[in-house]
mmCIF file of C-alpha atoms and ligand atoms in Angstrom:
data_model
loop_
_atom_site.group_PDB
_atom_site.id
_atom_site.type_symbol
_atom_site.label_atom_id
_atom_site.label_comp_id
_atom_site.label_asym_id
_atom_site.label_seq_id
_atom_site.Cartn_x
_atom_site.Cartn_y
_atom_site.Cartn_z
ATOM 1 C CA MET A 1 -17.101 -11.069 26.035
ATOM 2 C CA SER A 2 -14.192 -10.186 23.805
ATOM 3 C CA HIS A 3 -11.008 -8.947 25.415
ATOM 4 C CA LEU A 4 -10.139 -6.884 22.334
ATOM 5 C CA PHE A 5 -11.004 -3.233 21.764
ATOM 6 C CA PRO A 6 -13.826 -3.105 19.232
ATOM 7 C CA ASN A 7 -12.078 -0.840 16.697
ATOM 8 C CA TYR A 8 -12.062 -3.377 13.862
ATOM 9 C CA GLY A 9 -15.320 -4.314 12.120
ATOM 10 C CA ARG A 10 -14.436 -7.971 11.900
ATOM 11 C CA TRP A 11 -16.156 -10.511 9.675
ATOM 12 C CA PRO A 12 -17.908 -13.379 11.461
ATOM 13 C CA ILE A 13 -15.284 -15.972 10.511
ATOM 14 C CA ARG A 14 -12.356 -17.329 12.528
ATOM 15 C CA ILE A 15 -9.370 -17.907 10.273
ATOM 16 C CA ILE A 16 -6.845 -20.416 11.524
ATOM 17 C CA LYS A 17 -4.819 -21.534 8.495
ATOM 18 C CA GLY A 18 -3.506 -20.283 5.183
ATOM 19 C CA GLU A 19 -2.021 -22.178 2.251
ATOM 20 C CA GLY A 20 -1.240 -20.689 -1.147
ATOM 21 C CA ASN A 21 -4.196 -18.625 -2.324
ATOM 22 C CA TYR A 22 -6.591 -20.017 0.304
ATOM 23 C CA LEU A 23 -7.533 -19.449 3.948
ATOM 24 C CA TRP A 24 -9.393 -21.882 6.215
ATOM 25 C CA ASP A 25 -11.775 -21.131 9.059
ATOM 26 C CA GLU A 26 -12.222 -23.115 12.263
ATOM 27 C CA ALA A 27 -15.144 -25.037 10.790
ATOM 28 C CA GLY A 28 -12.934 -26.255 7.921
ATOM 29 C CA ASN A 29 -14.361 -23.963 5.213
ATOM 30 C CA ARG A 30 -11.888 -22.888 2.523
ATOM 31 C CA TYR A 31 -11.874 -19.291 1.229
ATOM 32 C CA LEU A 32 -10.231 -17.910 -1.887
ATOM 33 C CA ASP A 33 -8.158 -14.915 -0.784
ATOM 34 C CA PHE A 34 -8.689 -11.693 -2.727
ATOM 35 C CA VAL A 35 -7.701 -9.529 0.237
ATOM 36 C CA ALA A 36 -4.040 -10.559 0.221
ATOM 37 C CA GLY A 37 -2.948 -7.170 -1.166
ATOM 38 C CA ILE A 38 -4.275 -5.256 1.798
ATOM 39 C CA ALA A 39 -3.320 -7.981 4.208
ATOM 40 C CA VAL A 40 0.158 -7.857 2.668
ATOM 41 C CA THR A 41 0.590 -11.556 1.899
ATOM 42 C CA SER A 42 1.164 -10.864 -1.791
ATOM 43 C CA LEU A 43 3.067 -14.113 -2.279
ATOM 44 C CA GLY A 44 0.314 -16.248 -0.716
ATOM 45 C CA ASN A 45 0.365 -18.242 2.495
ATOM 46 C CA VAL A 46 3.109 -19.173 3.415
ATOM 47 C CA PRO A 47 5.694 -18.576 0.640
ATOM 48 C CA PRO A 48 8.282 -21.394 0.968
ATOM 49 C CA GLN A 49 11.302 -19.276 -0.051
ATOM 50 C CA VAL A 50 10.419 -16.620 2.545
ATOM 51 C CA LYS A 51 9.721 -19.255 5.181
ATOM 52 C CA ALA A 52 13.115 -20.879 4.600
ATOM 53 C CA LYS A 53 14.965 -17.566 4.935
ATOM 54 C CA VAL A 54 13.082 -16.589 8.099
ATOM 55 C CA GLN A 55 13.696 -20.038 9.536
ATOM 56 C CA GLU A 56 17.415 -19.555 8.932
ATOM 57 C CA GLN A 57 17.253 -16.135 10.606
ATOM 58 C CA LEU A 58 15.214 -17.532 13.518
ATOM 59 C CA ASP A 59 18.041 -19.925 14.176
ATOM 60 C CA THR A 60 20.822 -17.310 14.057
ATOM 61 C CA LEU A 61 20.031 -13.755 15.225
ATOM 62 C CA TRP A 62 17.025 -12.009 16.821
ATOM 63 C CA HIS A 63 18.800 -9.139 18.526
ATOM 64 C CA CYS A 64 17.360 -5.993 17.014
ATOM 65 C CA SER A 65 19.448 -3.125 18.257
ATOM 66 C CA ASN A 66 20.476 -0.447 15.798
ATOM 67 C CA LEU A 67 23.574 0.037 17.965
ATOM 68 C CA PHE A 68 25.492 -2.113 15.518
ATOM 69 C CA GLU A 69 25.514 -2.992 11.867
ATOM 70 C CA ILE A 70 23.174 -5.787 10.832
ATOM 71 C CA PRO A 71 24.186 -7.343 7.497
ATOM 72 C CA VAL A 72 20.686 -8.447 6.441
ATOM 73 C CA GLN A 73 19.427 -4.863 6.991
ATOM 74 C CA GLU A 74 22.142 -3.565 4.680
ATOM 75 C CA GLN A 75 21.226 -6.198 2.100
ATOM 76 C CA VAL A 76 17.564 -5.071 2.040
ATOM 77 C CA ALA A 77 18.645 -1.422 1.807
ATOM 78 C CA GLU A 78 20.936 -2.258 -1.103
ATOM 79 C CA LYS A 79 18.172 -4.191 -2.849
ATOM 80 C CA LEU A 80 15.521 -1.488 -2.362
ATOM 81 C CA THR A 81 17.826 1.262 -3.573
ATOM 82 C CA SER A 82 18.742 -0.833 -6.624
ATOM 83 C CA LEU A 83 15.017 -1.144 -7.454
ATOM 84 C CA THR A 84 14.228 2.573 -7.057
ATOM 85 C CA CYS A 85 15.617 6.037 -7.752
ATOM 86 C CA GLY A 86 16.561 6.304 -4.055
ATOM 87 C CA ASN A 87 20.036 5.816 -2.587
ATOM 88 C CA ARG A 88 19.360 5.417 1.141
ATOM 89 C CA ALA A 89 16.864 3.442 3.202
ATOM 90 C CA PHE A 90 15.501 3.767 6.741
ATOM 91 C CA PHE A 91 13.518 0.934 8.318
ATOM 92 C CA CYS A 92 10.492 1.074 10.591
ATOM 93 C CA ASN A 93 7.537 -1.196 11.317
ATOM 94 C CA SER A 94 4.469 -0.023 9.416
ATOM 95 C CA GLY A 95 3.092 2.195 6.679
ATOM 96 C CA ALA A 96 2.090 4.949 9.088
ATOM 97 C CA GLU A 97 5.596 4.966 10.563
ATOM 98 C CA ALA A 98 7.107 5.159 7.085
ATOM 99 C CA ASN A 99 4.942 8.183 6.227
ATOM 100 C CA GLU A 100 5.672 9.759 9.599
ATOM 101 C CA ALA A 101 9.407 9.356 8.909
ATOM 102 C CA ALA A 102 8.973 10.824 5.416
ATOM 103 C CA VAL A 103 7.245 13.941 6.794
ATOM 104 C CA LYS A 104 9.951 14.379 9.432
ATOM 105 C CA LEU A 105 12.744 13.896 6.895
ATOM 106 C CA ALA A 106 11.198 16.385 4.448
ATOM 107 C CA ARG A 107 10.731 19.052 7.123
ATOM 108 C CA ARG A 108 14.182 18.545 8.617
ATOM 109 C CA TYR A 109 15.816 18.666 5.197
ATOM 110 C CA MET A 110 14.118 21.988 4.404
ATOM 111 C CA GLN A 111 14.819 23.492 7.802
ATOM 112 C CA LYS A 112 18.330 22.213 8.527
ATOM 113 C CA ILE A 113 19.930 21.625 5.141
ATOM 114 C CA LYS A 114 18.157 24.159 2.910
ATOM 115 C CA GLN A 115 17.774 26.615 5.820
ATOM 116 C CA GLN A 116 14.221 27.424 4.737
ATOM 117 C CA PRO A 117 11.377 27.667 7.289
ATOM 118 C CA ARG A 118 9.044 25.433 5.298
ATOM 119 C CA TYR A 119 6.890 22.773 6.917
ATOM 120 C CA GLU A 120 3.587 22.449 5.098
ATOM 121 C CA ILE A 121 2.776 19.110 3.454
ATOM 122 C CA ILE A 122 0.166 19.075 0.698
ATOM 123 C CA THR A 123 -1.898 15.876 0.503
ATOM 124 C CA PHE A 124 -5.066 14.890 -1.368
ATOM 125 C CA LYS A 125 -8.738 14.324 -0.662
ATOM 126 C CA GLN A 126 -9.652 10.647 -0.208
ATOM 127 C CA SER A 127 -6.000 9.758 0.407
ATOM 128 C CA PHE A 128 -4.970 7.405 3.198
ATOM 129 C CA HIS A 129 -1.577 7.696 4.883
ATOM 130 C CA GLY A 130 -2.009 6.064 8.301
ATOM 131 C CA ARG A 131 -3.426 6.516 11.772
ATOM 132 C CA THR A 132 -0.709 8.194 13.824
ATOM 133 C CA LEU A 133 -1.610 11.819 14.583
ATOM 134 C CA ALA A 134 0.510 13.245 11.769
ATOM 135 C CA THR A 135 -0.475 10.646 9.183
ATOM 136 C CA LEU A 136 -4.196 10.808 9.979
ATOM 137 C CA THR A 137 -3.929 14.572 9.591
ATOM 138 C CA ALA A 138 -2.276 13.991 6.213
ATOM 139 C CA THR A 139 -5.105 11.596 5.298
ATOM 140 C CA GLY A 140 -7.863 13.138 3.167
ATOM 141 C CA GLN A 141 -10.784 11.302 4.797
ATOM 142 C CA ALA A 142 -12.767 13.029 7.569
ATOM 143 C CA LYS A 143 -13.837 9.781 9.285
ATOM 144 C CA VAL A 144 -10.213 8.939 10.123
ATOM 145 C CA LYS A 145 -9.798 12.254 11.997
ATOM 146 C CA ASP A 146 -13.115 12.342 13.833
ATOM 147 C CA GLY A 147 -12.728 12.840 17.588
ATOM 148 C CA PHE A 148 -8.940 13.169 17.645
ATOM 149 C CA ASP A 149 -8.545 16.953 17.951
ATOM 150 C CA PRO A 150 -6.314 18.834 18.266
ATOM 151 C CA LEU A 151 -4.497 17.667 15.142
ATOM 152 C CA PRO A 152 -0.933 18.724 14.298
ATOM 153 C CA GLU A 153 -0.470 21.784 12.125
ATOM 154 C CA GLY A 154 1.103 21.970 8.724
ATOM 155 C CA PHE A 155 -1.041 19.752 6.482
ATOM 156 C CA VAL A 156 -3.171 21.005 3.608
ATOM 157 C CA THR A 157 -5.499 18.715 1.671
ATOM 158 C CA VAL A 158 -6.596 19.517 -1.884
ATOM 159 C CA PRO A 159 -8.737 17.657 -4.471
ATOM 160 C CA TYR A 160 -6.995 14.771 -6.265
ATOM 161 C CA ASN A 161 -6.239 15.026 -9.979
ATOM 162 C CA ASP A 162 -7.020 18.780 -9.850
ATOM 163 C CA LYS A 163 -4.118 20.820 -11.223
ATOM 164 C CA GLU A 164 -5.592 24.235 -10.428
ATOM 165 C CA ALA A 165 -6.394 23.427 -6.806
ATOM 166 C CA LEU A 166 -2.874 22.120 -6.294
ATOM 167 C CA THR A 167 -1.252 25.182 -7.849
ATOM 168 C CA ALA A 168 -3.363 27.460 -5.645
ATOM 169 C CA ALA A 169 -2.358 25.588 -2.474
ATOM 170 C CA VAL A 170 1.405 26.115 -2.841
ATOM 171 C CA THR A 171 2.801 28.880 -0.592
ATOM 172 C CA GLU A 172 6.248 29.880 0.679
ATOM 173 C CA LYS A 173 5.607 27.490 3.592
ATOM 174 C CA THR A 174 5.098 24.429 1.386
ATOM 175 C CA CYS A 175 7.709 21.767 1.988
ATOM 176 C CA ALA A 176 6.465 18.655 0.176
ATOM 177 C CA ILE A 177 3.653 17.017 -1.748
ATOM 178 C CA MET A 178 2.592 13.574 -0.526
ATOM 179 C CA LEU A 179 0.786 11.389 -3.020
ATOM 180 C CA GLU A 180 -0.640 7.925 -3.615
ATOM 181 C CA LEU A 181 -0.382 7.121 -7.335
ATOM 182 C CA ILE A 182 -3.386 4.857 -6.987
ATOM 183 C CA GLN A 183 -5.506 5.805 -3.988
ATOM 184 C CA GLY A 184 -6.218 2.464 -2.340
ATOM 185 C CA GLU A 185 -8.492 3.071 0.648
ATOM 186 C CA GLY A 186 -10.047 5.996 -1.228
ATOM 187 C CA GLY A 187 -11.567 3.716 -3.897
ATOM 188 C CA VAL A 188 -8.760 2.574 -6.250
ATOM 189 C CA HIS A 189 -8.371 5.901 -8.043
ATOM 190 C CA PRO A 190 -5.256 6.309 -10.238
ATOM 191 C CA ALA A 191 -3.552 9.682 -10.605
ATOM 192 C CA SER A 192 -3.761 10.905 -14.204
ATOM 193 C CA THR A 193 -0.525 11.257 -16.189
ATOM 194 C CA GLU A 194 -1.229 14.975 -16.723
ATOM 195 C CA PHE A 195 -1.688 15.484 -12.997
ATOM 196 C CA VAL A 196 1.544 13.701 -12.140
ATOM 197 C CA ASP A 197 3.398 15.703 -14.824
ATOM 198 C CA HIS A 198 1.933 18.851 -13.275
ATOM 199 C CA ILE A 199 3.129 17.795 -9.801
ATOM 200 C CA LYS A 200 6.597 17.216 -11.222
ATOM 201 C CA GLY A 201 6.571 20.734 -12.690
ATOM 202 C CA ILE A 202 5.307 22.336 -9.459
ATOM 203 C CA CYS A 203 7.977 20.546 -7.389
ATOM 204 C CA ALA A 204 10.721 21.713 -9.757
ATOM 205 C CA GLU A 205 9.399 25.282 -9.896
ATOM 206 C CA HIS A 206 9.033 25.739 -6.123
ATOM 207 C CA GLY A 207 11.802 23.447 -4.889
ATOM 208 C CA LEU A 208 9.328 21.076 -3.181
ATOM 209 C CA LEU A 209 9.991 17.477 -2.235
ATOM 210 C CA LEU A 210 7.828 14.736 -3.691
ATOM 211 C CA ILE A 211 6.866 11.964 -1.290
ATOM 212 C CA VAL A 212 5.175 9.014 -2.957
ATOM 213 C CA ASP A 213 3.229 6.716 -0.629
ATOM 214 C CA GLU A 214 3.764 3.242 -2.085
ATOM 215 C CA VAL A 215 2.562 1.427 1.028
ATOM 216 C CA GLN A 216 -0.260 -0.218 -0.915
ATOM 217 C CA THR A 217 0.943 0.128 -4.511
ATOM 218 C CA GLY A 218 4.572 -0.894 -3.956
ATOM 219 C CA ILE A 219 6.428 -4.224 -4.096
ATOM 220 C CA GLY A 220 4.924 -5.367 -7.360
ATOM 221 C CA ARG A 221 1.205 -4.885 -6.737
ATOM 222 C CA THR A 222 0.662 -2.857 -9.934
ATOM 223 C CA GLY A 223 2.965 -4.950 -12.157
ATOM 224 C CA LYS A 224 6.062 -2.815 -11.594
ATOM 225 C CA TRP A 225 8.176 -2.741 -8.436
ATOM 226 C CA PHE A 226 6.653 0.645 -7.618
ATOM 227 C CA ALA A 227 3.667 2.494 -9.101
ATOM 228 C CA TYR A 228 5.718 5.651 -9.735
ATOM 229 C CA GLN A 229 7.576 3.627 -12.397
ATOM 230 C CA HIS A 230 4.437 3.826 -14.564
ATOM 231 C CA TYR A 231 4.993 7.612 -14.692
ATOM 232 C CA ASP A 232 7.809 9.965 -15.682
ATOM 233 C CA ILE A 233 8.840 10.960 -12.145
ATOM 234 C CA GLU A 234 11.608 10.314 -9.622
ATOM 235 C CA PRO A 235 10.202 10.839 -6.131
ATOM 236 C CA ASP A 236 12.511 12.259 -3.460
ATOM 237 C CA ILE A 237 11.082 9.895 -0.843
ATOM 238 C CA ILE A 238 9.236 6.601 -1.369
ATOM 239 C CA THR A 239 7.349 5.073 1.549
ATOM 240 C CA ILE A 240 6.937 1.317 1.682
ATOM 241 C CA ALA A 241 5.331 -1.275 3.998
ATOM 242 C CA LYS A 242 2.586 -3.912 3.554
ATOM 243 C CA GLY A 243 3.873 -6.339 0.875
ATOM 244 C CA LEU A 244 7.526 -5.831 1.788
ATOM 245 C CA GLY A 245 7.448 -8.408 4.605
ATOM 246 C CA SER A 246 4.979 -10.979 3.202
ATOM 247 C CA GLY A 247 2.945 -10.572 6.395
ATOM 248 C CA PHE A 248 5.763 -9.709 8.798
ATOM 249 C CA PRO A 249 5.718 -6.096 10.076
ATOM 250 C CA ILE A 250 8.257 -3.946 8.276
ATOM 251 C CA GLY A 251 8.127 -0.458 6.792
ATOM 252 C CA ALA A 252 10.746 1.601 5.022
ATOM 253 C CA ILE A 253 11.492 4.886 3.386
ATOM 254 C CA VAL A 254 13.875 5.137 0.485
ATOM 255 C CA GLY A 255 15.242 8.591 -0.242
ATOM 256 C CA LYS A 256 17.647 10.413 -2.456
ATOM 257 C CA GLU A 257 21.243 10.888 -1.360
ATOM 258 C CA GLU A 258 20.976 14.655 -0.805
ATOM 259 C CA LEU A 259 18.344 14.079 1.897
ATOM 260 C CA ALA A 260 20.548 11.766 3.918
ATOM 261 C CA GLU A 261 22.406 14.460 5.820
ATOM 262 C CA ALA A 262 19.122 15.685 7.308
ATOM 263 C CA PHE A 263 19.026 12.608 9.537
ATOM 264 C CA SER A 264 22.044 12.298 11.822
ATOM 265 C CA PRO A 265 22.451 9.955 14.822
ATOM 266 C CA GLY A 266 19.717 10.698 17.357
ATOM 267 C CA THR A 267 17.311 12.563 15.056
ATOM 268 C CA HIS A 268 14.910 9.714 14.278
ATOM 269 C CA GLY A 269 14.641 6.018 15.061
ATOM 270 C CA THR A 270 12.625 3.111 16.441
ATOM 271 C CA THR A 271 13.633 0.041 18.446
ATOM 272 C CA PHE A 272 12.367 -2.668 16.113
ATOM 273 C CA GLY A 273 13.046 -0.832 12.849
ATOM 274 C CA GLY A 274 15.125 -2.991 10.546
ATOM 275 C CA ASN A 275 15.263 -5.942 12.934
ATOM 276 C CA PRO A 276 16.872 -9.060 11.452
ATOM 277 C CA LEU A 277 13.702 -11.175 11.323
ATOM 278 C CA ALA A 278 11.762 -8.461 9.487
ATOM 279 C CA CYS A 279 14.668 -7.820 7.136
ATOM 280 C CA ALA A 280 14.988 -11.531 6.369
ATOM 281 C CA THR A 281 11.326 -11.623 5.312
ATOM 282 C CA ALA A 282 11.819 -8.500 3.197
ATOM 283 C CA LEU A 283 14.937 -9.774 1.467
ATOM 284 C CA ALA A 284 13.333 -13.133 0.745
ATOM 285 C CA THR A 285 10.156 -11.423 -0.505
ATOM 286 C CA LEU A 286 12.096 -9.259 -2.952
ATOM 287 C CA GLU A 287 14.162 -12.232 -4.130
ATOM 288 C CA THR A 288 11.058 -14.409 -4.537
ATOM 289 C CA ILE A 289 9.349 -11.774 -6.699
ATOM 290 C CA GLU A 290 12.464 -11.523 -8.844
ATOM 291 C CA ASP A 291 13.226 -15.256 -9.074
ATOM 292 C CA ASN A 292 9.664 -16.141 -10.082
ATOM 293 C CA GLY A 293 9.132 -13.339 -12.582
ATOM 294 C CA TYR A 294 6.121 -12.174 -10.579
ATOM 295 C CA LEU A 295 6.068 -8.639 -12.003
ATOM 296 C CA ALA A 296 5.312 -9.970 -15.498
ATOM 297 C CA ARG A 297 2.775 -12.372 -13.993
ATOM 298 C CA VAL A 298 1.009 -9.550 -12.119
ATOM 299 C CA GLU A 299 0.883 -7.493 -15.306
ATOM 300 C CA GLU A 300 -0.483 -10.373 -17.376
ATOM 301 C CA LEU A 301 -3.035 -11.618 -14.842
ATOM 302 C CA GLY A 302 -4.073 -8.068 -14.001
ATOM 303 C CA ALA A 303 -4.770 -7.329 -17.670
ATOM 304 C CA TYR A 304 -6.701 -10.621 -17.952
ATOM 305 C CA PHE A 305 -8.775 -9.835 -14.860
ATOM 306 C CA ILE A 306 -9.483 -6.216 -15.837
ATOM 307 C CA LYS A 307 -10.511 -7.279 -19.365
ATOM 308 C CA LYS A 308 -12.954 -9.812 -17.938
ATOM 309 C CA LEU A 309 -14.346 -7.255 -15.494
ATOM 310 C CA ASN A 310 -14.754 -4.713 -18.276
ATOM 311 C CA GLY A 311 -16.637 -7.365 -20.262
ATOM 312 C CA LEU A 312 -18.929 -7.914 -17.283
ATOM 313 C CA ALA A 313 -19.378 -4.153 -16.838
ATOM 314 C CA ASP A 314 -20.446 -3.862 -20.494
ATOM 315 C CA ARG A 315 -23.203 -6.380 -19.896
ATOM 316 C CA ARG A 316 -24.526 -4.962 -16.634
ATOM 317 C CA THR A 317 -26.000 -1.702 -15.439
ATOM 318 C CA ASP A 318 -25.053 -2.356 -11.813
ATOM 319 C CA ILE A 319 -21.315 -1.903 -12.544
ATOM 320 C CA VAL A 320 -20.327 1.728 -13.084
ATOM 321 C CA GLY A 321 -16.663 1.202 -13.902
ATOM 322 C CA VAL A 322 -13.477 -0.830 -13.453
ATOM 323 C CA ARG A 323 -10.210 0.833 -12.364
ATOM 324 C CA GLY A 324 -6.702 -0.160 -11.422
ATOM 325 C CA LYS A 325 -3.398 -1.584 -12.559
ATOM 326 C CA GLY A 326 -1.896 -5.028 -12.184
ATOM 327 C CA LEU A 327 -3.551 -6.857 -9.300
ATOM 328 C CA MET A 328 -4.841 -3.701 -7.599
ATOM 329 C CA ILE A 329 -8.358 -3.505 -8.985
ATOM 330 C CA GLY A 330 -11.498 -1.601 -8.036
ATOM 331 C CA VAL A 331 -14.992 -2.227 -9.353
ATOM 332 C CA GLU A 332 -17.382 0.653 -8.795
ATOM 333 C CA LEU A 333 -20.987 -0.405 -8.340
ATOM 334 C CA ALA A 334 -24.150 1.605 -8.837
ATOM 335 C CA SER A 335 -25.183 0.571 -5.312
ATOM 336 C CA GLU A 336 -23.610 -0.340 -1.974
ATOM 337 C CA ALA A 337 -20.652 -2.717 -2.069
ATOM 338 C CA ALA A 338 -21.153 -4.226 1.411
ATOM 339 C CA PRO A 339 -23.958 -6.705 0.509
ATOM 340 C CA VAL A 340 -21.932 -7.952 -2.494
ATOM 341 C CA VAL A 341 -18.837 -8.414 -0.305
ATOM 342 C CA ALA A 342 -20.972 -10.374 2.212
ATOM 343 C CA LYS A 343 -22.532 -12.511 -0.538
ATOM 344 C CA MET A 344 -19.101 -13.314 -1.994
ATOM 345 C CA ARG A 345 -17.904 -14.322 1.478
ATOM 346 C CA GLU A 346 -20.879 -16.685 1.812
ATOM 347 C CA SER A 347 -19.612 -18.218 -1.443
ATOM 348 C CA HIS A 348 -16.150 -18.473 0.142
ATOM 349 C CA ILE A 349 -14.387 -15.673 -1.715
ATOM 350 C CA LEU A 350 -12.908 -12.935 0.442
ATOM 351 C CA LEU A 351 -12.732 -9.409 -0.931
ATOM 352 C CA LEU A 352 -12.892 -5.898 0.438
ATOM 353 C CA GLN A 353 -14.696 -2.686 -0.250
ATOM 354 C CA ALA A 354 -13.079 0.729 -0.574
ATOM 355 C CA GLY A 355 -15.571 3.467 0.100
ATOM 356 C CA PRO A 356 -19.317 2.747 -0.012
ATOM 357 C CA ASN A 357 -19.587 1.596 -3.645
ATOM 358 C CA VAL A 358 -16.269 0.073 -4.655
ATOM 359 C CA LEU A 359 -15.267 -3.604 -4.540
ATOM 360 C CA ARG A 360 -11.536 -4.062 -4.109
ATOM 361 C CA LEU A 361 -9.817 -7.093 -5.639
ATOM 362 C CA LEU A 362 -6.279 -7.691 -4.375
ATOM 363 C CA PRO A 363 -5.365 -11.345 -4.939
ATOM 364 C CA PRO A 364 -1.917 -12.780 -4.262
ATOM 365 C CA PHE A 365 0.559 -12.789 -7.172
ATOM 366 C CA THR A 366 0.240 -16.587 -7.158
ATOM 367 C CA ILE A 367 -3.418 -16.448 -8.235
ATOM 368 C CA GLU A 368 -4.283 -18.712 -11.179
ATOM 369 C CA LYS A 369 -6.458 -17.853 -14.180
ATOM 370 C CA ASP A 370 -9.055 -20.453 -13.224
ATOM 371 C CA GLU A 371 -9.320 -18.857 -9.777
ATOM 372 C CA ILE A 372 -9.917 -15.471 -11.412
ATOM 373 C CA ASP A 373 -12.565 -17.144 -13.599
ATOM 374 C CA LEU A 374 -14.208 -18.585 -10.491
ATOM 375 C CA ALA A 375 -14.202 -15.155 -8.832
ATOM 376 C CA MET A 376 -15.792 -13.659 -11.965
ATOM 377 C CA GLN A 377 -18.567 -16.243 -11.983
ATOM 378 C CA THR A 378 -19.177 -15.859 -8.250
ATOM 379 C CA LEU A 379 -19.233 -12.073 -8.605
ATOM 380 C CA GLU A 380 -21.847 -12.260 -11.320
ATOM 381 C CA GLU A 381 -23.993 -14.549 -9.148
ATOM 382 C CA ALA A 382 -23.538 -12.266 -6.139
ATOM 383 C CA LEU A 383 -24.525 -9.215 -8.186
ATOM 384 C CA ASP A 384 -27.589 -11.066 -9.508
ATOM 385 C CA ALA A 385 -28.602 -11.996 -5.987
ATOM 386 C CA VAL A 386 -27.987 -8.560 -4.488
ATOM 387 C CA THR A 387 -28.931 -6.051 -7.140
ATOM 388 C CA GLN A 388 -31.321 -8.181 -9.226
ATOM 389 C CA THR A 389 -30.612 -6.101 -12.315
ATOM 390 C CA VAL A 390 -29.064 -7.990 -15.205
HETATM 391 N N1 PMP B 401 -0.518 4.391 3.282
HETATM 392 C C1 PMP B 401 -1.376 3.697 2.518
HETATM 393 C C2 PMP B 401 -1.496 4.059 1.071
HETATM 394 C C3 PMP B 401 -2.129 2.652 3.050
HETATM 395 O O1 PMP B 401 -3.003 1.990 2.270
HETATM 396 C C4 PMP B 401 -1.975 2.327 4.414
HETATM 397 C C5 PMP B 401 -2.750 1.181 5.066
HETATM 398 N N2 PMP B 401 -3.976 0.908 4.542
HETATM 399 C C6 PMP B 401 -1.069 3.077 5.188
HETATM 400 C C7 PMP B 401 -0.357 4.082 4.584
HETATM 401 C C8 PMP B 401 -0.857 2.781 6.642
HETATM 402 O O2 PMP B 401 -0.156 1.581 6.788
HETATM 403 P P1 PMP B 401 -0.127 0.823 8.197
HETATM 404 O O3 PMP B 401 -1.499 0.281 8.443
HETATM 405 O O4 PMP B 401 0.906 -0.247 8.010
HETATM 406 O O5 PMP B 401 0.270 1.827 9.219
#
């Protein structure tokens, strides 16, 4: 009998080792890792530059109190603000905590600094923002909320990429709009440029804050540091987690200077937030991406992969469409994705589904072209075996 709560639908494999783009199970089987983007190890297992920095930190300081200044925390804050339109950073331990902090900051800014009684956060259908009570309420997927009533007030969810629905949802109580620029869990759906331009206009017109959830899209996954940099916007708050720590738990929000006064000592915090070990992984991760030119690599390999997938889609009726940017790619099938995911796993390639029909391909930035080619060939074989329609 397992001693774990059964809330994860785990695959029947026991993973004990990772190296580069591969994972090994207990029986010695090697798997090509196309789930790294969700599992956050965007630089592969275990990136040597990150390992060296963490090793150095392991040998010097573990104490994690925010009672004093911690130089490595300041270094990550400086780096993140230099890479974004934000000027201040706050550290926490996960994506949900980052979104929770963003909601609190937005509400407190409106209520304490702007002196306006606004609290409502507009989010989008099919979005995913986390599993704390506030962030699951913000999430636009009913299954995440099921059985957890009563949910906190002050969240409104409207259809994604729908300008009219968004306009209609804004009231004098609206405080912020919270948005994923590519919905990850919801099926790899990008926001259209027109929609994002519309959001920008609505925020300016009504004095709303724009919170961009970059938990999945951030830290290079789409070929830029952050997905918002593909659009003509400057979010007020950016939420970050997953890839930031190369597998070590760390989350962050980066916000504009004028928001900073809304948080004063005692208003928000968490024991482990910004601890030196987590910050060492984050700093080394950011430096590794920069030193190795990974953004250009993600862009190039992403374009290569998407082109190949589009070629496959042209030849097959069982692929409905290919979406995504950089190495955040979704392939929508005409039928259920689960049997294809299982078949790929039998062929030792690990990938995920997002929603019932979408395959999600999130390889590490270190993936090679021949490994993408192998995944393409294996996918075609898996589709042949599962859907039998060529
Ligand atoms: N936001 C987005 C866009 C996510 O994809 C996720 C995790 N899938 C979260 C927030 C929550 O992150 P965490 O699991 O670290 O709380």
